[in-house]
Amino acid sequence: MKDAADAVNYARIGKRVKLARVEKDLTQAGLARLVGCTNNYISHIEVAQTRVSLGVLMQIAKVLEKDLDFFLLDTPYVSRAKRIDLEIADKLNKCDPPMLLAVSKILDALLDCQHTLSTEPKDTPSEAPVEKPE
């Protein structure tokens, strides 16, 4: 089984920290001061030279006025609603009407496939036919 930390893309979290920091017009040193760490630590988080702890990430989120899901979007730990709202809805909003129709049909096909797979009986090993003596 994979380590949970392996499922987290720290480089992407770091990019999101930097994005939110720049959006707030903060330097690394300014963010570090508000979070209570060093600017080197913030730098290391942003370039994924260190794995940010949950506590520090929570503090960064608070200071930058973002929820944790913003930083976790590229991980399996983001909430389902946030992934739909921030990733999928944004992509759908870029589609023209014919593309939206195509996407809708593709989603219908995927949902049908998912339903079929979830309702199929699990394969059980069949018994080998017994040969009858002549």
mmCIF file with all atom_site columns, C-alpha atoms in Angstrom:
data_model
loop_
_atom_site.group_PDB
_atom_site.id
_atom_site.type_symbol
_atom_site.label_atom_id
_atom_site.label_alt_id
_atom_site.label_comp_id
_atom_site.label_asym_id
_atom_site.label_entity_id
_atom_site.label_seq_id
_atom_site.pdbx_PDB_ins_code
_atom_site.Cartn_x
_atom_site.Cartn_y
_atom_site.Cartn_z
_atom_site.occupancy
_atom_site.B_iso_or_equiv
_atom_site.pdbx_formal_charge
_atom_site.auth_seq_id
_atom_site.auth_comp_id
_atom_site.auth_asym_id
_atom_site.auth_atom_id
_atom_site.pdbx_PDB_model_num
ATOM 1   C CA . MET A 1 1   ? 0.000   0.000   0.000   1.00 0.00 ? 1   MET A CA 1
ATOM 2   C CA . LYS A 1 2   ? 1.253   3.466   -0.858  1.00 0.00 ? 2   LYS A CA 1
ATOM 3   C CA . ASP A 1 3   ? 2.175   5.824   1.912   1.00 0.00 ? 3   ASP A CA 1
ATOM 4   C CA . ALA A 1 4   ? -0.471  8.568   2.223   1.00 0.00 ? 4   ALA A CA 1
ATOM 5   C CA . ALA A 1 5   ? 2.269   11.174  1.886   1.00 0.00 ? 5   ALA A CA 1
ATOM 6   C CA . ASP A 1 6   ? 3.115   9.729   -1.540  1.00 0.00 ? 6   ASP A CA 1
ATOM 7   C CA . ALA A 1 7   ? -0.411  10.598  -2.697  1.00 0.00 ? 7   ALA A CA 1
ATOM 8   C CA . VAL A 1 8   ? 0.147   14.261  -1.866  1.00 0.00 ? 8   VAL A CA 1
ATOM 9   C CA . ASN A 1 9   ? 1.806   16.343  -4.545  1.00 0.00 ? 9   ASN A CA 1
ATOM 10  C CA . TYR A 1 10  ? 3.822   18.788  -2.456  1.00 0.00 ? 10  TYR A CA 1
ATOM 11  C CA . ALA A 1 11  ? 5.056   20.639  -5.543  1.00 0.00 ? 11  ALA A CA 1
ATOM 12  C CA . ARG A 1 12  ? 1.502   21.523  -6.473  1.00 0.00 ? 12  ARG A CA 1
ATOM 13  C CA . ILE A 1 13  ? 0.677   22.516  -2.908  1.00 0.00 ? 13  ILE A CA 1
ATOM 14  C CA . GLY A 1 14  ? 3.741   24.765  -2.969  1.00 0.00 ? 14  GLY A CA 1
ATOM 15  C CA . LYS A 1 15  ? 2.631   26.339  -6.242  1.00 0.00 ? 15  LYS A CA 1
ATOM 16  C CA . ARG A 1 16  ? -0.769  27.040  -4.737  1.00 0.00 ? 16  ARG A CA 1
ATOM 17  C CA . VAL A 1 17  ? 0.842   28.577  -1.639  1.00 0.00 ? 17  VAL A CA 1
ATOM 18  C CA . LYS A 1 18  ? 2.866   30.862  -3.897  1.00 0.00 ? 18  LYS A CA 1
ATOM 19  C CA . LEU A 1 19  ? -0.163  31.703  -6.035  1.00 0.00 ? 19  LEU A CA 1
ATOM 20  C CA . ALA A 1 20  ? -2.245  32.652  -2.979  1.00 0.00 ? 20  ALA A CA 1
ATOM 21  C CA . ARG A 1 21  ? 0.664   34.554  -1.414  1.00 0.00 ? 21  ARG A CA 1
ATOM 22  C CA . VAL A 1 22  ? 1.246   36.620  -4.583  1.00 0.00 ? 22  VAL A CA 1
ATOM 23  C CA . GLU A 1 23  ? -2.514  37.185  -4.888  1.00 0.00 ? 23  GLU A CA 1
ATOM 24  C CA . LYS A 1 24  ? -2.401  38.706  -1.363  1.00 0.00 ? 24  LYS A CA 1
ATOM 25  C CA . ASP A 1 25  ? 0.630   40.789  -2.396  1.00 0.00 ? 25  ASP A CA 1
ATOM 26  C CA . LEU A 1 26  ? 2.804   39.220  0.306   1.00 0.00 ? 26  LEU A CA 1
ATOM 27  C CA . THR A 1 27  ? 6.493   38.414  0.158   1.00 0.00 ? 27  THR A CA 1
ATOM 28  C CA . GLN A 1 28  ? 7.761   35.108  1.486   1.00 0.00 ? 28  GLN A CA 1
ATOM 29  C CA . ALA A 1 29  ? 9.112   37.001  4.473   1.00 0.00 ? 29  ALA A CA 1
ATOM 30  C CA . GLY A 1 30  ? 5.753   38.692  5.056   1.00 0.00 ? 30  GLY A CA 1
ATOM 31  C CA . LEU A 1 31  ? 3.883   35.396  4.930   1.00 0.00 ? 31  LEU A CA 1
ATOM 32  C CA . ALA A 1 32  ? 6.464   33.761  7.178   1.00 0.00 ? 32  ALA A CA 1
ATOM 33  C CA . ARG A 1 33  ? 6.077   36.513  9.760   1.00 0.00 ? 33  ARG A CA 1
ATOM 34  C CA . LEU A 1 34  ? 2.257   36.112  9.778   1.00 0.00 ? 34  LEU A CA 1
ATOM 35  C CA . VAL A 1 35  ? 2.488   32.315  9.949   1.00 0.00 ? 35  VAL A CA 1
ATOM 36  C CA . GLY A 1 36  ? 5.238   32.268  12.556  1.00 0.00 ? 36  GLY A CA 1
ATOM 37  C CA . CYS A 1 37  ? 8.004   30.549  10.642  1.00 0.00 ? 37  CYS A CA 1
ATOM 38  C CA . THR A 1 38  ? 11.037  31.567  8.606   1.00 0.00 ? 38  THR A CA 1
ATOM 39  C CA . ASN A 1 39  ? 10.974  32.860  5.051   1.00 0.00 ? 39  ASN A CA 1
ATOM 40  C CA . ASN A 1 40  ? 13.340  29.984  4.140   1.00 0.00 ? 40  ASN A CA 1
ATOM 41  C CA . TYR A 1 41  ? 10.665  27.528  5.297   1.00 0.00 ? 41  TYR A CA 1
ATOM 42  C CA . ILE A 1 42  ? 8.046   29.261  3.114   1.00 0.00 ? 42  ILE A CA 1
ATOM 43  C CA . SER A 1 43  ? 10.503  29.165  0.206   1.00 0.00 ? 43  SER A CA 1
ATOM 44  C CA . HIS A 1 44  ? 11.090  25.444  0.759   1.00 0.00 ? 44  HIS A CA 1
ATOM 45  C CA . ILE A 1 45  ? 7.333   24.800  0.857   1.00 0.00 ? 45  ILE A CA 1
ATOM 46  C CA . GLU A 1 46  ? 6.813   26.693  -2.406  1.00 0.00 ? 46  GLU A CA 1
ATOM 47  C CA . VAL A 1 47  ? 9.458   24.691  -4.256  1.00 0.00 ? 47  VAL A CA 1
ATOM 48  C CA . ALA A 1 48  ? 8.618   21.388  -2.539  1.00 0.00 ? 48  ALA A CA 1
ATOM 49  C CA . GLN A 1 49  ? 11.987  21.034  -0.832  1.00 0.00 ? 49  GLN A CA 1
ATOM 50  C CA . THR A 1 50  ? 10.090  20.220  2.339   1.00 0.00 ? 50  THR A CA 1
ATOM 51  C CA . ARG A 1 51  ? 6.775   18.593  3.123   1.00 0.00 ? 51  ARG A CA 1
ATOM 52  C CA . VAL A 1 52  ? 4.549   21.188  4.706   1.00 0.00 ? 52  VAL A CA 1
ATOM 53  C CA . SER A 1 53  ? 2.926   19.992  7.920   1.00 0.00 ? 53  SER A CA 1
ATOM 54  C CA . LEU A 1 54  ? -0.829  20.087  8.342   1.00 0.00 ? 54  LEU A CA 1
ATOM 55  C CA . GLY A 1 55  ? -0.517  22.630  11.150  1.00 0.00 ? 55  GLY A CA 1
ATOM 56  C CA . VAL A 1 56  ? 1.559   25.032  9.067   1.00 0.00 ? 56  VAL A CA 1
ATOM 57  C CA . LEU A 1 57  ? -0.679  24.537  6.026   1.00 0.00 ? 57  LEU A CA 1
ATOM 58  C CA . MET A 1 58  ? -3.707  25.359  8.180   1.00 0.00 ? 58  MET A CA 1
ATOM 59  C CA . GLN A 1 59  ? -2.001  28.524  9.395   1.00 0.00 ? 59  GLN A CA 1
ATOM 60  C CA . ILE A 1 60  ? -1.043  29.491  5.830   1.00 0.00 ? 60  ILE A CA 1
ATOM 61  C CA . ALA A 1 61  ? -4.628  28.916  4.716   1.00 0.00 ? 61  ALA A CA 1
ATOM 62  C CA . LYS A 1 62  ? -5.911  31.131  7.509   1.00 0.00 ? 62  LYS A CA 1
ATOM 63  C CA . VAL A 1 63  ? -3.456  33.945  6.747   1.00 0.00 ? 63  VAL A CA 1
ATOM 64  C CA . LEU A 1 64  ? -4.094  33.758  2.991   1.00 0.00 ? 64  LEU A CA 1
ATOM 65  C CA . GLU A 1 65  ? -7.871  33.444  3.509   1.00 0.00 ? 65  GLU A CA 1
ATOM 66  C CA . LYS A 1 66  ? -8.150  30.186  1.588   1.00 0.00 ? 66  LYS A CA 1
ATOM 67  C CA . ASP A 1 67  ? -9.678  26.924  2.689   1.00 0.00 ? 67  ASP A CA 1
ATOM 68  C CA . LEU A 1 68  ? -7.541  23.790  2.883   1.00 0.00 ? 68  LEU A CA 1
ATOM 69  C CA . ASP A 1 69  ? -9.240  22.362  -0.185  1.00 0.00 ? 69  ASP A CA 1
ATOM 70  C CA . PHE A 1 70  ? -7.639  25.107  -2.287  1.00 0.00 ? 70  PHE A CA 1
ATOM 71  C CA . PHE A 1 71  ? -4.208  23.706  -1.433  1.00 0.00 ? 71  PHE A CA 1
ATOM 72  C CA . LEU A 1 72  ? -5.299  20.064  -1.719  1.00 0.00 ? 72  LEU A CA 1
ATOM 73  C CA . LEU A 1 73  ? -6.970  20.285  -5.133  1.00 0.00 ? 73  LEU A CA 1
ATOM 74  C CA . ASP A 1 74  ? -4.330  18.114  -6.772  1.00 0.00 ? 74  ASP A CA 1
ATOM 75  C CA . THR A 1 75  ? -4.566  15.369  -4.155  1.00 0.00 ? 75  THR A CA 1
ATOM 76  C CA . PRO A 1 76  ? -7.060  12.602  -3.448  1.00 0.00 ? 76  PRO A CA 1
ATOM 77  C CA . TYR A 1 77  ? -7.943  14.387  -0.195  1.00 0.00 ? 77  TYR A CA 1
ATOM 78  C CA . VAL A 1 78  ? -9.843  17.348  -1.649  1.00 0.00 ? 78  VAL A CA 1
ATOM 79  C CA . SER A 1 79  ? -13.581 17.396  -1.020  1.00 0.00 ? 79  SER A CA 1
ATOM 80  C CA . ARG A 1 80  ? -15.750 16.191  -3.857  1.00 0.00 ? 80  ARG A CA 1
ATOM 81  C CA . ALA A 1 81  ? -17.756 19.425  -3.966  1.00 0.00 ? 81  ALA A CA 1
ATOM 82  C CA . LYS A 1 82  ? -14.620 21.565  -4.151  1.00 0.00 ? 82  LYS A CA 1
ATOM 83  C CA . ARG A 1 83  ? -13.189 19.504  -7.017  1.00 0.00 ? 83  ARG A CA 1
ATOM 84  C CA . ILE A 1 84  ? -16.444 19.943  -8.935  1.00 0.00 ? 84  ILE A CA 1
ATOM 85  C CA . ASP A 1 85  ? -16.730 23.648  -8.153  1.00 0.00 ? 85  ASP A CA 1
ATOM 86  C CA . LEU A 1 86  ? -13.144 24.698  -8.747  1.00 0.00 ? 86  LEU A CA 1
ATOM 87  C CA . GLU A 1 87  ? -11.880 22.284  -11.366 1.00 0.00 ? 87  GLU A CA 1
ATOM 88  C CA . ILE A 1 88  ? -14.721 20.830  -13.375 1.00 0.00 ? 88  ILE A CA 1
ATOM 89  C CA . ALA A 1 89  ? -17.093 23.817  -13.383 1.00 0.00 ? 89  ALA A CA 1
ATOM 90  C CA . ASP A 1 90  ? -14.280 26.114  -14.474 1.00 0.00 ? 90  ASP A CA 1
ATOM 91  C CA . LYS A 1 91  ? -13.490 23.841  -17.411 1.00 0.00 ? 91  LYS A CA 1
ATOM 92  C CA . LEU A 1 92  ? -17.165 23.528  -18.360 1.00 0.00 ? 92  LEU A CA 1
ATOM 93  C CA . ASN A 1 93  ? -17.556 27.301  -18.325 1.00 0.00 ? 93  ASN A CA 1
ATOM 94  C CA . LYS A 1 94  ? -14.917 27.476  -21.082 1.00 0.00 ? 94  LYS A CA 1
ATOM 95  C CA . CYS A 1 95  ? -16.913 25.171  -23.372 1.00 0.00 ? 95  CYS A CA 1
ATOM 96  C CA . ASP A 1 96  ? -19.152 26.425  -26.183 1.00 0.00 ? 96  ASP A CA 1
ATOM 97  C CA . PRO A 1 97  ? -22.709 24.959  -26.430 1.00 0.00 ? 97  PRO A CA 1
ATOM 98  C CA . PRO A 1 98  ? -21.835 22.113  -28.850 1.00 0.00 ? 98  PRO A CA 1
ATOM 99  C CA . MET A 1 99  ? -18.903 21.076  -26.642 1.00 0.00 ? 99  MET A CA 1
ATOM 100 C CA . LEU A 1 100 ? -21.143 21.145  -23.551 1.00 0.00 ? 100 LEU A CA 1
ATOM 101 C CA . LEU A 1 101 ? -23.561 18.797  -25.309 1.00 0.00 ? 101 LEU A CA 1
ATOM 102 C CA . ALA A 1 102 ? -20.689 16.440  -26.169 1.00 0.00 ? 102 ALA A CA 1
ATOM 103 C CA . VAL A 1 103 ? -19.396 16.556  -22.583 1.00 0.00 ? 103 VAL A CA 1
ATOM 104 C CA . SER A 1 104 ? -22.885 15.791  -21.279 1.00 0.00 ? 104 SER A CA 1
ATOM 105 C CA . LYS A 1 105 ? -23.138 12.742  -23.546 1.00 0.00 ? 105 LYS A CA 1
ATOM 106 C CA . ILE A 1 106 ? -19.693 11.552  -22.475 1.00 0.00 ? 106 ILE A CA 1
ATOM 107 C CA . LEU A 1 107 ? -20.671 11.921  -18.800 1.00 0.00 ? 107 LEU A CA 1
ATOM 108 C CA . ASP A 1 108 ? -23.869 9.952   -19.439 1.00 0.00 ? 108 ASP A CA 1
ATOM 109 C CA . ALA A 1 109 ? -21.832 7.149   -21.033 1.00 0.00 ? 109 ALA A CA 1
ATOM 110 C CA . LEU A 1 110 ? -19.352 7.137   -18.121 1.00 0.00 ? 110 LEU A CA 1
ATOM 111 C CA . LEU A 1 111 ? -22.171 7.037   -15.568 1.00 0.00 ? 111 LEU A CA 1
ATOM 112 C CA . ASP A 1 112 ? -23.819 4.142   -17.449 1.00 0.00 ? 112 ASP A CA 1
ATOM 113 C CA . CYS A 1 113 ? -20.488 2.311   -17.443 1.00 0.00 ? 113 CYS A CA 1
ATOM 114 C CA . GLN A 1 114 ? -20.026 2.972   -13.722 1.00 0.00 ? 114 GLN A CA 1
ATOM 115 C CA . HIS A 1 115 ? -23.543 1.696   -13.006 1.00 0.00 ? 115 HIS A CA 1
ATOM 116 C CA . THR A 1 116 ? -22.972 -1.428  -15.092 1.00 0.00 ? 116 THR A CA 1
ATOM 117 C CA . LEU A 1 117 ? -19.684 -2.175  -13.351 1.00 0.00 ? 117 LEU A CA 1
ATOM 118 C CA . SER A 1 118 ? -21.160 -1.664  -9.889  1.00 0.00 ? 118 SER A CA 1
ATOM 119 C CA . THR A 1 119 ? -24.160 -3.915  -10.522 1.00 0.00 ? 119 THR A CA 1
ATOM 120 C CA . GLU A 1 120 ? -22.398 -6.765  -12.311 1.00 0.00 ? 120 GLU A CA 1
ATOM 121 C CA . PRO A 1 121 ? -22.113 -9.913  -10.228 1.00 0.00 ? 121 PRO A CA 1
ATOM 122 C CA . LYS A 1 122 ? -18.595 -10.652 -9.149  1.00 0.00 ? 122 LYS A CA 1
ATOM 123 C CA . ASP A 1 123 ? -16.986 -13.435 -11.137 1.00 0.00 ? 123 ASP A CA 1
ATOM 124 C CA . THR A 1 124 ? -16.697 -16.637 -9.179  1.00 0.00 ? 124 THR A CA 1
ATOM 125 C CA . PRO A 1 125 ? -14.411 -19.384 -10.324 1.00 0.00 ? 125 PRO A CA 1
ATOM 126 C CA . SER A 1 126 ? -16.494 -21.887 -12.207 1.00 0.00 ? 126 SER A CA 1
ATOM 127 C CA . GLU A 1 127 ? -16.106 -25.528 -11.409 1.00 0.00 ? 127 GLU A CA 1
ATOM 128 C CA . ALA A 1 128 ? -14.382 -27.619 -14.005 1.00 0.00 ? 128 ALA A CA 1
ATOM 129 C CA . PRO A 1 129 ? -16.754 -29.958 -15.799 1.00 0.00 ? 129 PRO A CA 1
ATOM 130 C CA . VAL A 1 130 ? -16.719 -33.437 -14.408 1.00 0.00 ? 130 VAL A CA 1
ATOM 131 C CA . GLU A 1 131 ? -15.933 -36.116 -16.979 1.00 0.00 ? 131 GLU A CA 1
ATOM 132 C CA . LYS A 1 132 ? -18.289 -39.047 -16.967 1.00 0.00 ? 132 LYS A CA 1
ATOM 133 C CA . PRO A 1 133 ? -16.738 -42.499 -17.300 1.00 0.00 ? 133 PRO A CA 1
ATOM 134 C CA . GLU A 1 134 ? -17.788 -44.367 -20.433 1.00 0.00 ? 134 GLU A CA 1
#
